[in-house]
PDB file of C-alpha atoms in Angstrom:
ATOM      1  CA  GLY U   1     -18.463  20.774  -6.994  1.00  0.00           C
ATOM      2  CA  MET U   2     -17.524  17.231  -6.227  1.00  0.00           C
ATOM      3  CA  LYS U   3     -20.062  15.728  -8.700  1.00  0.00           C
ATOM      4  CA  LYS U   4     -18.481  17.658 -11.595  1.00  0.00           C
ATOM      5  CA  VAL U   5     -14.966  16.617 -10.483  1.00  0.00           C
ATOM      6  CA  ALA U   6     -16.075  12.951 -10.277  1.00  0.00           C
ATOM      7  CA  ALA U   7     -17.892  13.051 -13.609  1.00  0.00           C
ATOM      8  CA  GLU U   8     -14.990  14.666 -15.452  1.00  0.00           C
ATOM      9  CA  ASN U   9     -12.304  12.611 -13.628  1.00  0.00           C
ATOM     10  CA  PRO U  10     -13.564   9.055 -13.094  1.00  0.00           C
ATOM     11  CA  ASP U  11     -10.142   7.969 -11.771  1.00  0.00           C
ATOM     12  CA  ASN U  12     -10.268  10.450  -8.885  1.00  0.00           C
ATOM     13  CA  ARG U  13     -11.154   8.053  -6.073  1.00  0.00           C
ATOM     14  CA  ALA U  14     -11.826  10.691  -3.437  1.00  0.00           C
ATOM     15  CA  ALA U  15     -14.398  12.513  -5.571  1.00  0.00           C
ATOM     16  CA  LYS U  16     -15.979   9.239  -6.754  1.00  0.00           C
ATOM     17  CA  HIS U  17     -16.489   7.962  -3.207  1.00  0.00           C
ATOM     18  CA  LEU U  18     -17.565  11.338  -1.802  1.00  0.00           C
ATOM     19  CA  VAL U  19     -20.315  11.417  -4.414  1.00  0.00           C
ATOM     20  CA  ALA U  20     -21.335   7.849  -3.584  1.00  0.00           C
ATOM     21  CA  LEU U  21     -21.447   8.659   0.141  1.00  0.00           C
ATOM     22  CA  ALA U  22     -23.467  11.819  -0.582  1.00  0.00           C
ATOM     23  CA  ASP U  23     -25.896   9.833  -2.772  1.00  0.00           C
ATOM     24  CA  GLU U  24     -26.282   7.316   0.087  1.00  0.00           C
ATOM     25  CA  GLY U  25     -27.083  10.142   2.537  1.00  0.00           C
ATOM     26  CA  LYS U  26     -23.958   9.539   4.646  1.00  0.00           C
ATOM     27  CA  VAL U  27     -22.455  12.989   4.106  1.00  0.00           C
ATOM     28  CA  ASP U  28     -25.645  14.742   5.164  1.00  0.00           C
ATOM     29  CA  SER U  29     -25.899  12.528   8.265  1.00  0.00           C
ATOM     30  CA  LEU U  30     -22.545  13.736   9.591  1.00  0.00           C
ATOM     31  CA  ASP U  31     -22.439  16.502  12.176  1.00  0.00           C
ATOM     32  CA  PRO U  32     -20.887  19.712  10.763  1.00  0.00           C
ATOM     33  CA  ALA U  33     -17.489  19.166  12.449  1.00  0.00           C
ATOM     34  CA  GLU U  34     -17.245  15.614  11.095  1.00  0.00           C
ATOM     35  CA  ARG U  35     -18.285  16.760   7.627  1.00  0.00           C
ATOM     36  CA  ASP U  36     -15.614  19.520   7.697  1.00  0.00           C
ATOM     37  CA  ARG U  37     -13.052  16.952   8.760  1.00  0.00           C
ATOM     38  CA  LEU U  38     -14.029  14.628   5.883  1.00  0.00           C
ATOM     39  CA  PHE U  39     -13.813  17.421   3.312  1.00  0.00           C
ATOM     40  CA  ARG U  40     -10.439  18.616   4.700  1.00  0.00           C
ATOM     41  CA  CYS U  41      -9.117  15.071   4.034  1.00  0.00           C
ATOM     42  CA  ALA U  42     -10.598  15.106   0.530  1.00  0.00           C
ATOM     43  CA  LYS U  43      -9.707  18.702  -0.353  1.00  0.00           C
ATOM     44  CA  THR U  44      -6.614  17.825  -2.378  1.00  0.00           C
ATOM     45  CA  GLY U  45      -8.648  15.621  -4.681  1.00  0.00           C
ATOM     46  CA  LEU U  46     -11.230  18.279  -5.263  1.00  0.00           C
ATOM     47  CA  ASP U  47      -8.575  21.004  -5.799  1.00  0.00           C
ATOM     48  CA  ASN U  48      -6.541  18.739  -8.071  1.00  0.00           C
ATOM     49  CA  PRO U  49      -9.137  16.885 -10.105  1.00  0.00           C
ATOM     50  CA  ASP U  50      -6.669  14.756 -12.063  1.00  0.00           C
ATOM     51  CA  SER U  51      -5.482  13.149  -8.842  1.00  0.00           C
ATOM     52  CA  GLY U  52      -5.781   9.372  -8.767  1.00  0.00           C
ATOM     53  CA  LEU U  53      -6.224   9.129  -5.027  1.00  0.00           C
ATOM     54  CA  GLY U  54      -7.222  12.586  -3.911  1.00  0.00           C
ATOM     55  CA  CYS U  55      -7.168  12.383  -0.144  1.00  0.00           C
ATOM     56  CA  TYR U  56      -4.861  12.536   2.861  1.00  0.00           C
ATOM     57  CA  ALA U  57      -5.565  11.851   6.514  1.00  0.00           C
ATOM     58  CA  MET U  58      -4.824  14.905   8.619  1.00  0.00           C
ATOM     59  CA  ALA U  59      -4.476  12.891  11.829  1.00  0.00           C
ATOM     60  CA  PRO U  60      -3.951   9.187  12.508  1.00  0.00           C
ATOM     61  CA  SER U  61      -7.408   9.010  14.033  1.00  0.00           C
ATOM     62  CA  ASP U  62      -8.940   9.963  10.657  1.00  0.00           C
ATOM     63  CA  TYR U  63      -8.356   6.398   9.430  1.00  0.00           C
ATOM     64  CA  ASP U  64     -10.595   5.084  12.214  1.00  0.00           C
ATOM     65  CA  ASP U  65     -13.103   7.907  12.569  1.00  0.00           C
ATOM     66  CA  LEU U  66     -13.588   8.311   8.810  1.00  0.00           C
ATOM     67  CA  ALA U  67     -13.153   4.597   7.990  1.00  0.00           C
ATOM     68  CA  PHE U  68     -16.431   4.735   6.008  1.00  0.00           C
ATOM     69  CA  PHE U  69     -14.491   6.894   3.500  1.00  0.00           C
ATOM     70  CA  PHE U  70     -10.861   5.740   3.745  1.00  0.00           C
ATOM     71  CA  ASP U  71     -11.803   2.031   3.612  1.00  0.00           C
ATOM     72  CA  ARG U  72     -13.566   2.615   0.280  1.00  0.00           C
ATOM     73  CA  ILE U  73     -10.543   4.506  -1.082  1.00  0.00           C
ATOM     74  CA  CYS U  74      -8.059   1.816   0.039  1.00  0.00           C
ATOM     75  CA  ASN U  75     -10.194  -1.049  -1.250  1.00  0.00           C
ATOM     76  CA  ASP U  76     -10.691   0.719  -4.583  1.00  0.00           C
ATOM     77  CA  TYR U  77      -6.976   1.451  -4.900  1.00  0.00           C
ATOM     78  CA  HIS U  78      -6.075  -2.173  -4.171  1.00  0.00           C
ATOM     79  CA  ASN U  79      -8.820  -3.608  -6.389  1.00  0.00           C
ATOM     80  CA  ASN U  80     -10.478  -5.166  -3.349  1.00  0.00           C
ATOM     81  CA  PRO U  81     -14.154  -4.211  -3.715  1.00  0.00           C
ATOM     82  CA  ALA U  82     -15.340  -6.644  -1.023  1.00  0.00           C
ATOM     83  CA  GLY U  83     -12.621  -5.532   1.389  1.00  0.00           C
ATOM     84  CA  ASP U  84     -11.730  -9.147   2.069  1.00  0.00           C
ATOM     85  CA  LYS U  85      -8.135  -9.259   0.895  1.00  0.00           C
ATOM     86  CA  ILE U  86      -5.452  -9.323   3.616  1.00  0.00           C
ATOM     87  CA  HIS U  87      -1.963  -7.899   3.134  1.00  0.00           C
ATOM     88  CA  THR U  88       0.870  -9.550   5.023  1.00  0.00           C
ATOM     89  CA  THR U  89       4.113  -7.644   5.131  1.00  0.00           C
ATOM     90  CA  ASN U  90       7.130  -9.814   4.633  1.00  0.00           C
ATOM     91  CA  TRP U  91      10.605  -8.350   4.029  1.00  0.00           C
ATOM     92  CA  SER U  92      12.134 -11.715   3.126  1.00  0.00           C
ATOM     93  CA  LEU U  93      13.610 -11.932  -0.376  1.00  0.00           C
ATOM     94  CA  ASP U  94      13.963 -15.722  -0.203  1.00  0.00           C
ATOM     95  CA  GLY U  95      12.870 -17.312  -3.447  1.00  0.00           C
ATOM     96  CA  VAL U  96      12.653 -14.036  -5.435  1.00  0.00           C
ATOM     97  CA  ALA U  97      13.983 -14.752  -8.908  1.00  0.00           C
ATOM     98  CA  GLY U  98      16.867 -12.717 -10.356  1.00  0.00           C
ATOM     99  CA  LEU U  99      18.531 -11.703  -7.078  1.00  0.00           C
ATOM    100  CA  PRO U 100      22.250 -12.194  -6.480  1.00  0.00           C
ATOM    101  CA  ASP U 101      23.175 -15.431  -4.708  1.00  0.00           C
ATOM    102  CA  ASP U 102      24.357 -13.503  -1.596  1.00  0.00           C
ATOM    103  CA  GLY U 103      20.974 -11.654  -1.415  1.00  0.00           C
ATOM    104  CA  VAL U 104      22.683  -8.267  -1.361  1.00  0.00           C
ATOM    105  CA  LEU U 105      21.043  -5.715  -3.609  1.00  0.00           C
ATOM    106  CA  ASP U 106      24.244  -3.970  -4.718  1.00  0.00           C
ATOM    107  CA  MET U 107      23.090  -1.869  -7.665  1.00  0.00           C
ATOM    108  CA  GLN U 108      26.546  -1.984  -9.313  1.00  0.00           C
ATOM    109  CA  LYS U 109      26.492  -5.768  -9.257  1.00  0.00           C
ATOM    110  CA  LEU U 110      23.011  -5.554 -10.825  1.00  0.00           C
ATOM    111  CA  GLY U 111      24.394  -3.505 -13.720  1.00  0.00           C
ATOM    112  CA  LEU U 112      24.107   0.134 -12.634  1.00  0.00           C
ATOM    113  CA  ALA U 113      27.538   1.621 -13.199  1.00  0.00           C
ATOM    114  CA  GLU U 114      26.912   5.139 -11.773  1.00  0.00           C
ATOM    115  CA  GLU U 115      26.298   5.997  -8.144  1.00  0.00           C
ATOM    116  CA  LEU U 116      22.620   5.899  -7.263  1.00  0.00           C
ATOM    117  CA  SER U 117      20.857   8.836  -5.650  1.00  0.00           C
ATOM    118  CA  MET U 118      17.575   8.405  -3.757  1.00  0.00           C
ATOM    119  CA  ARG U 119      15.089  10.719  -2.228  1.00  0.00           C
ATOM    120  CA  VAL U 120      13.366   9.685   0.977  1.00  0.00           C
ATOM    121  CA  ARG U 121       9.660  10.433   1.170  1.00  0.00           C
ATOM    122  CA  VAL U 122       8.120  10.370   4.611  1.00  0.00           C
ATOM    123  CA  GLY U 123       4.947   8.350   4.310  1.00  0.00           C
ATOM    124  CA  ARG U 124       4.462   7.913   8.049  1.00  0.00           C
ATOM    125  CA  ASN U 125       4.934  10.350  10.854  1.00  0.00           C
ATOM    126  CA  LEU U 126       6.159  10.805  14.388  1.00  0.00           C
ATOM    127  CA  THR U 127       3.344  10.884  16.923  1.00  0.00           C
ATOM    128  CA  THR U 128       4.470  14.310  18.191  1.00  0.00           C
ATOM    129  CA  PHE U 129       3.689  15.952  14.847  1.00  0.00           C
ATOM    130  CA  PRO U 130       0.525  16.221  12.748  1.00  0.00           C
ATOM    131  CA  LEU U 131       0.401  14.278   9.507  1.00  0.00           C
ATOM    132  CA  PRO U 132       1.862  16.208   6.573  1.00  0.00           C
ATOM    133  CA  GLY U 133      -1.445  17.549   5.239  1.00  0.00           C
ATOM    134  CA  ALA U 134      -2.179  19.287   8.522  1.00  0.00           C
ATOM    135  CA  MET U 135       1.372  20.501   9.208  1.00  0.00           C
ATOM    136  CA  THR U 136       2.172  24.185   9.467  1.00  0.00           C
ATOM    137  CA  LYS U 137       5.469  25.565   8.231  1.00  0.00           C
ATOM    138  CA  GLU U 138       6.686  25.566  11.812  1.00  0.00           C
ATOM    139  CA  ASP U 139       5.710  21.905  12.292  1.00  0.00           C
ATOM    140  CA  ARG U 140       7.501  20.921   9.086  1.00  0.00           C
ATOM    141  CA  ILE U 141      10.742  22.697  10.058  1.00  0.00           C
ATOM    142  CA  LYS U 142      10.646  21.270  13.579  1.00  0.00           C
ATOM    143  CA  PHE U 143      10.034  17.822  12.110  1.00  0.00           C
ATOM    144  CA  GLU U 144      13.016  18.257   9.729  1.00  0.00           C
ATOM    145  CA  LYS U 145      15.271  19.337  12.592  1.00  0.00           C
ATOM    146  CA  THR U 146      14.089  16.378  14.743  1.00  0.00           C
ATOM    147  CA  MET U 147      14.976  13.917  11.964  1.00  0.00           C
ATOM    148  CA  LEU U 148      18.554  15.232  11.540  1.00  0.00           C
ATOM    149  CA  SER U 149      19.934  13.008  14.337  1.00  0.00           C
ATOM    150  CA  ALA U 150      18.417   9.897  12.699  1.00  0.00           C
ATOM    151  CA  PHE U 151      19.768  10.879   9.303  1.00  0.00           C
ATOM    152  CA  ASP U 152      23.189  11.584  10.838  1.00  0.00           C
ATOM    153  CA  SER U 153      23.245   8.051  12.240  1.00  0.00           C
ATOM    154  CA  LEU U 154      22.571   6.657   8.782  1.00  0.00           C
ATOM    155  CA  ILE U 155      25.212   8.885   7.193  1.00  0.00           C
ATOM    156  CA  GLN U 156      27.838   7.749   9.761  1.00  0.00           C
ATOM    157  CA  ASN U 157      27.019   4.083   9.098  1.00  0.00           C
ATOM    158  CA  PRO U 158      29.243   2.836   6.220  1.00  0.00           C
ATOM    159  CA  ASP U 159      26.429   0.523   5.091  1.00  0.00           C
ATOM    160  CA  TYR U 160      24.286   3.584   4.283  1.00  0.00           C
ATOM    161  CA  GLY U 161      26.154   6.909   4.051  1.00  0.00           C
ATOM    162  CA  GLY U 162      24.560   9.673   2.077  1.00  0.00           C
ATOM    163  CA  SER U 163      23.930  13.380   2.424  1.00  0.00           C
ATOM    164  CA  ILE U 164      21.131  15.673   3.502  1.00  0.00           C
ATOM    165  CA  TYR U 165      19.923  18.408   1.148  1.00  0.00           C
ATOM    166  CA  SER U 166      17.274  20.665   2.635  1.00  0.00           C
ATOM    167  CA  MET U 167      15.122  23.130   0.737  1.00  0.00           C
ATOM    168  CA  THR U 168      14.152  25.102   3.847  1.00  0.00           C
ATOM    169  CA  PRO U 169      15.330  28.690   3.368  1.00  0.00           C
ATOM    170  CA  ASN U 170      17.707  30.108   6.012  1.00  0.00           C
ATOM    171  CA  GLU U 171      15.228  32.831   7.049  1.00  0.00           C
ATOM    172  CA  ASP U 172      12.478  30.253   7.745  1.00  0.00           C
ATOM    173  CA  TRP U 173      14.958  27.936   9.533  1.00  0.00           C
ATOM    174  CA  ALA U 174      16.130  30.850  11.735  1.00  0.00           C
ATOM    175  CA  GLU U 175      12.581  31.987  12.476  1.00  0.00           C
ATOM    176  CA  VAL U 176      11.510  28.575  13.724  1.00  0.00           C
ATOM    177  CA  THR U 177      14.668  27.034  15.202  1.00  0.00           C
ATOM    178  CA  GLY U 178      16.621  30.118  16.375  1.00  0.00           C
ATOM    179  CA  ASP U 179      19.679  28.859  14.545  1.00  0.00           C
ATOM    180  CA  ALA U 180      21.354  31.398  12.293  1.00  0.00           C
ATOM    181  CA  ALA U 181      21.315  29.178   9.206  1.00  0.00           C
ATOM    182  CA  ASN U 182      20.027  25.843   7.922  1.00  0.00           C
ATOM    183  CA  PRO U 183      23.115  23.591   8.061  1.00  0.00           C
ATOM    184  CA  ASN U 184      21.853  21.438   5.185  1.00  0.00           C
ATOM    185  CA  LEU U 185      20.481  24.063   2.777  1.00  0.00           C
ATOM    186  CA  ILE U 186      21.044  22.958  -0.753  1.00  0.00           C
ATOM    187  CA  ASP U 187      22.820  25.458  -3.019  1.00  0.00           C
ATOM    188  CA  ALA U 188      21.668  26.202  -6.586  1.00  0.00           C
ATOM    189  CA  ALA U 189      24.513  24.259  -8.192  1.00  0.00           C
ATOM    190  CA  LYS U 190      23.874  21.058  -6.199  1.00  0.00           C
ATOM    191  CA  TYR U 191      20.110  21.344  -6.770  1.00  0.00           C
ATOM    192  CA  GLN U 192      20.702  21.621 -10.537  1.00  0.00           C
ATOM    193  CA  GLU U 193      23.139  18.666 -10.431  1.00  0.00           C
ATOM    194  CA  LEU U 194      20.518  16.459  -8.711  1.00  0.00           C
ATOM    195  CA  VAL U 195      17.751  17.604 -11.035  1.00  0.00           C
ATOM    196  CA  ASP U 196      19.779  16.994 -14.187  1.00  0.00           C
TER     197      ASP U 196
END
């Protein structure tokens, strides 16, 4: 159970804080639906004991409704045991040492000779879809199709460009969207090129 995972994997924050909450009586005080919701959020950490974080919100409301759990995880992750640190987001690069005088982060000017490839990870979500941990295959494919117009806008913009490589098989794409084929399905050769 969770005590064994926590004992054998002290860096697994979800297991560590679930055990602490259980020892404090908080887990037993939850109604069954709330307890199930908490354990759904922590399932990945219990199933993958070597996880450093070990939890995912399934819905945006989990961060508020299960704050007694998620606040501990966030504070532990950010070395903020008292929960009193405040993060202020600031995208300004003014005063950052080592940047080009014009402030443009051109990787070739910074010494990278080859073209740079990036993968975009969605860490936030559209309100019309569940968070990734609660998504079905159908949700994920509909989400991917919804995002294509935004990606197309970026590709058409000369400041960004890029390409879309999807791993959603044609049969799954057709089943969910009704389209005959996934227009961005990556082929084996391109996949291997990107992996190598």
